Amino acid sequence: MCGIVNCNINGIVKTFPVIYGSLNEKAINISTLREQTGYITFDPGFKNTSIAKSSISFVDGEKGILLYRGYPIEEIIQKCTFLKTSYLLLNGELPNEKQLHNFSYMINQVNISNNNTKILQIFEKYPINTHPMGILSSLSSILEFMQEENNNNIFIHLLAKFPILAALIYRKKHGLSPVNYDNTLYYTSNIVNMFFATNNDKPNYIIVDALDKLLILHADHEQNCSTTTVRLLSSAHVSLYASIAAGISALWGRLHGGANEAVIEMLENILHNGGNIKKWIEKAKNKKDPFRLMGFGHRIYKNFDPRAIIIKQVAENIMKKLKFNNPILQLAKELEEVAINDSYFIEKKLYPNIDFYSGIIYQAIGIPKDMFTVMFALGRLPGWIAHWKEMRLNQEPLVRPRQIYVGYKKRNIL
Ligand code: SDX
């Protein structure tokens, strides 16, 4: 479907084409605006700006809908594993049995050598207090120069190595010796095994299932800050590895993926200060107070984040099954109940987002706070790769926005 809009600029009518998305999103194509009118647009935070056409995921923020390649997240979480979801995001279609087996086999082949000595040598150089996200970002860049002889597929290489990096970061930060990749295990079972293996017992299925669901829920989310960062680097023809490293750094921000760590710090602080929920809700509403309710609000969702609804169920299930009694979950549920019924949050359409409950599950699994955003990155990796690939396949132009200059007029050094 196509259309046009007429813009009357200072009495002169200019016509611009309209682009319609497959789910009827509408965009005015202003790629000739400056040429036709001498004007540019001003849209801080790109709140009203699309930077490209994409077919990977779709979010309807008003209706609380998330689709991965057209499939609703609620169906994906019921019928797919994270590995199957990764294949879908990367290739556009769900794999048949043979394709999935081959995908898993190729990932296992990369790790068959289990030769992580070079990575371990690099570890020794990091200052002891380096944040796991800083280590993950730098190691992702270096991975490019540590190709495995039996693999020439960079997507497979990253998918195979990322869990090993995450597990090594966790084990090294906690003075534990590394656990080797076990290519008899499923992808997420390997992650749990490499993190927590104590003896040769198999990874706890409850933990594997909960983590697999978390990875699925984090796998992609359109043009979020870190994915747009990866796309931006891809537009400059930066390598996939360096683009992912930049995406990791963008995700680290407290307003973005770093919010999961900030939520637990916030809940623990509320609990340790008497658990007075009303007091903290009032602080969050007070413009003069820098406190924000972490894990609440979203640039796109002005309704419930469908992932937060699922994650809350996963949190309640795992607590029950592991008989894990964490007062933080009860506090989070009470806080949510008060906030979603408060006029400020209702009026500003602030609902719990994916980060509000995820940290509670990571804690129940035994993952420390400073590793929460690393786990987010583990989930988001297939989405980042898919977007990097899409930018290159679509031969998108170099991303280079304009600006409104408000600095000094031309002047000379006296
Ligand atoms: C993720 O984009 C994605 O898809 C991201 C993500 C993904 O999967 O990649 O979904 C993952 O990053 C989720 C978001 C995690 N961040 C947090 O939980 C941090 C807390 N949330 C806020 O910082 C905020 O809600 C943002 C940054 C997430 C969104 O901010 P926007 O869209 O820029 O909206 P805004 O800051 O302009 O807020 C609008 C109003 C403001 O009040 P007014 O100036 O209109 O009076 O709502 C208020 C804000 O002050 N507000 C909040 C609030 N979030 C917004 N007030 C109190 N607590 C909050 N959390």
mmCIF file of C-alpha atoms and ligand atoms in Angstrom, residues 47 221 224 254-257 259 284 287 292-299 302 307 344-345 348 350 353-355 376 380, ligand 1:
data_model
loop_
_atom_site.group_PDB
_atom_site.id
_atom_site.type_symbol
_atom_site.label_atom_id
_atom_site.label_comp_id
_atom_site.label_asym_id
_atom_site.label_seq_id
_atom_site.Cartn_x
_atom_site.Cartn_y
_atom_site.Cartn_z
ATOM 1 C CA LYS A 47 10.797 8.983 19.663
ATOM 2 C CA HIS A 221 12.965 -6.117 20.728
ATOM 3 C CA ASN A 224 15.917 -0.615 21.324
ATOM 4 C CA ARG A 254 20.783 1.772 33.832
ATOM 5 C CA LEU A 255 17.969 3.124 31.664
ATOM 6 C CA HIS A 256 18.280 0.101 29.369
ATOM 7 C CA GLY A 257 19.530 -3.411 30.150
ATOM 8 C CA ALA A 259 17.887 -1.724 34.847
ATOM 9 C CA ALA A 284 9.317 8.215 42.226
ATOM 10 C CA LYS A 287 9.972 15.645 40.078
ATOM 11 C CA ARG A 292 12.843 6.574 39.554
ATOM 12 C CA LEU A 293 10.985 3.285 39.939
ATOM 13 C CA MET A 294 13.460 1.039 38.136
ATOM 14 C CA GLY A 295 11.859 -1.683 36.044
ATOM 15 C CA PHE A 296 8.866 0.573 35.375
ATOM 16 C CA GLY A 297 8.073 2.568 32.243
ATOM 17 C CA HIS A 298 9.028 1.979 28.659
ATOM 18 C CA ARG A 299 9.587 4.068 25.558
ATOM 19 C CA LYS A 302 2.173 2.192 27.212
ATOM 20 C CA ARG A 307 7.360 -10.199 28.594
ATOM 21 C CA TYR A 344 0.549 9.112 38.395
ATOM 22 C CA PHE A 345 1.551 5.757 36.892
ATOM 23 C CA LYS A 348 1.846 8.383 32.456
ATOM 24 C CA LEU A 350 3.995 3.357 33.369
ATOM 25 C CA ASN A 353 8.878 -3.806 31.986
ATOM 26 C CA ILE A 354 11.013 -6.866 31.326
ATOM 27 C CA ASP A 355 13.583 -5.812 33.905
ATOM 28 C CA PHE A 376 20.395 -10.086 29.234
ATOM 29 C CA ARG A 380 19.818 -10.513 23.121
HETATM 30 C C1 SDX B 1 14.647 -1.935 28.555
HETATM 31 O O1 SDX B 1 13.473 -0.011 24.164
HETATM 32 C C2 SDX B 1 13.406 -1.238 24.527
HETATM 33 O O2 SDX B 1 12.771 -2.054 23.892
HETATM 34 C C3 SDX B 1 14.192 -1.593 25.789
HETATM 35 C C4 SDX B 1 13.969 -2.988 26.360
HETATM 36 C C5 SDX B 1 14.525 -4.066 25.436
HETATM 37 O O3 SDX B 1 13.995 -5.190 25.453
HETATM 38 O O4 SDX B 1 15.542 -3.801 24.770
HETATM 39 O O5 SDX B 1 12.596 -3.204 26.554
HETATM 40 C C6 SDX B 1 14.689 -3.167 27.690
HETATM 41 O O6 SDX B 1 15.546 -1.127 28.480
HETATM 42 C C7 SDX B 1 13.440 -1.706 29.429
HETATM 43 C C8 SDX B 1 13.525 -0.342 30.211
HETATM 44 C C9 SDX B 1 14.414 -0.536 31.447
HETATM 45 N N1 SDX B 1 14.633 0.772 32.113
HETATM 46 C C10 SDX B 1 14.073 1.036 33.319
HETATM 47 O O7 SDX B 1 13.295 0.286 33.901
HETATM 48 C C11 SDX B 1 14.518 2.381 33.906
HETATM 49 C C12 SDX B 1 13.298 3.100 34.516
HETATM 50 N N2 SDX B 1 12.449 3.581 33.390
HETATM 51 C C13 SDX B 1 12.627 4.957 32.964
HETATM 52 O O8 SDX B 1 13.920 5.442 33.073
HETATM 53 C C14 SDX B 1 11.894 5.243 31.647
HETATM 54 O O9 SDX B 1 10.647 4.708 31.764
HETATM 55 C C15 SDX B 1 12.514 4.778 30.326
HETATM 56 C C16 SDX B 1 13.887 5.312 30.138
HETATM 57 C C17 SDX B 1 12.543 3.289 30.235
HETATM 58 C C18 SDX B 1 11.619 5.305 29.189
HETATM 59 O O10 SDX B 1 11.665 6.653 29.276
HETATM 60 P P1 SDX B 1 11.028 7.608 28.117
HETATM 61 O O11 SDX B 1 10.281 6.849 27.119
HETATM 62 O O12 SDX B 1 12.117 8.501 27.621
HETATM 63 O O13 SDX B 1 9.956 8.393 28.924
HETATM 64 P P2 SDX B 1 10.251 9.611 29.834
HETATM 65 O O14 SDX B 1 11.538 9.432 30.591
HETATM 66 O O15 SDX B 1 10.109 10.835 28.993
HETATM 67 O O16 SDX B 1 9.074 9.493 30.894
HETATM 68 C C19 SDX B 1 7.793 10.026 30.608
HETATM 69 C C20 SDX B 1 7.287 10.508 31.968
HETATM 70 C C21 SDX B 1 8.267 11.490 32.643
HETATM 71 O O17 SDX B 1 7.497 12.365 33.461
HETATM 72 P P3 SDX B 1 7.151 13.850 32.837
HETATM 73 O O18 SDX B 1 8.476 14.476 32.468
HETATM 74 O O19 SDX B 1 6.260 13.577 31.641
HETATM 75 O O20 SDX B 1 6.452 14.547 33.981
HETATM 76 O O21 SDX B 1 7.161 9.391 32.858
HETATM 77 C C22 SDX B 1 8.048 9.570 33.954
HETATM 78 C C23 SDX B 1 9.087 10.598 33.546
HETATM 79 O O22 SDX B 1 9.581 11.313 34.671
HETATM 80 N N3 SDX B 1 8.686 8.279 34.196
HETATM 81 C C24 SDX B 1 8.887 7.740 35.401
HETATM 82 C C25 SDX B 1 9.497 6.498 35.153
HETATM 83 N N4 SDX B 1 9.648 6.322 33.832
HETATM 84 C C26 SDX B 1 9.151 7.427 33.245
HETATM 85 N N5 SDX B 1 8.614 8.182 36.649
HETATM 86 C C27 SDX B 1 8.973 7.370 37.675
HETATM 87 N N6 SDX B 1 9.558 6.141 37.515
HETATM 88 C C28 SDX B 1 9.841 5.686 36.269
HETATM 89 N N7 SDX B 1 10.435 4.491 36.109
#
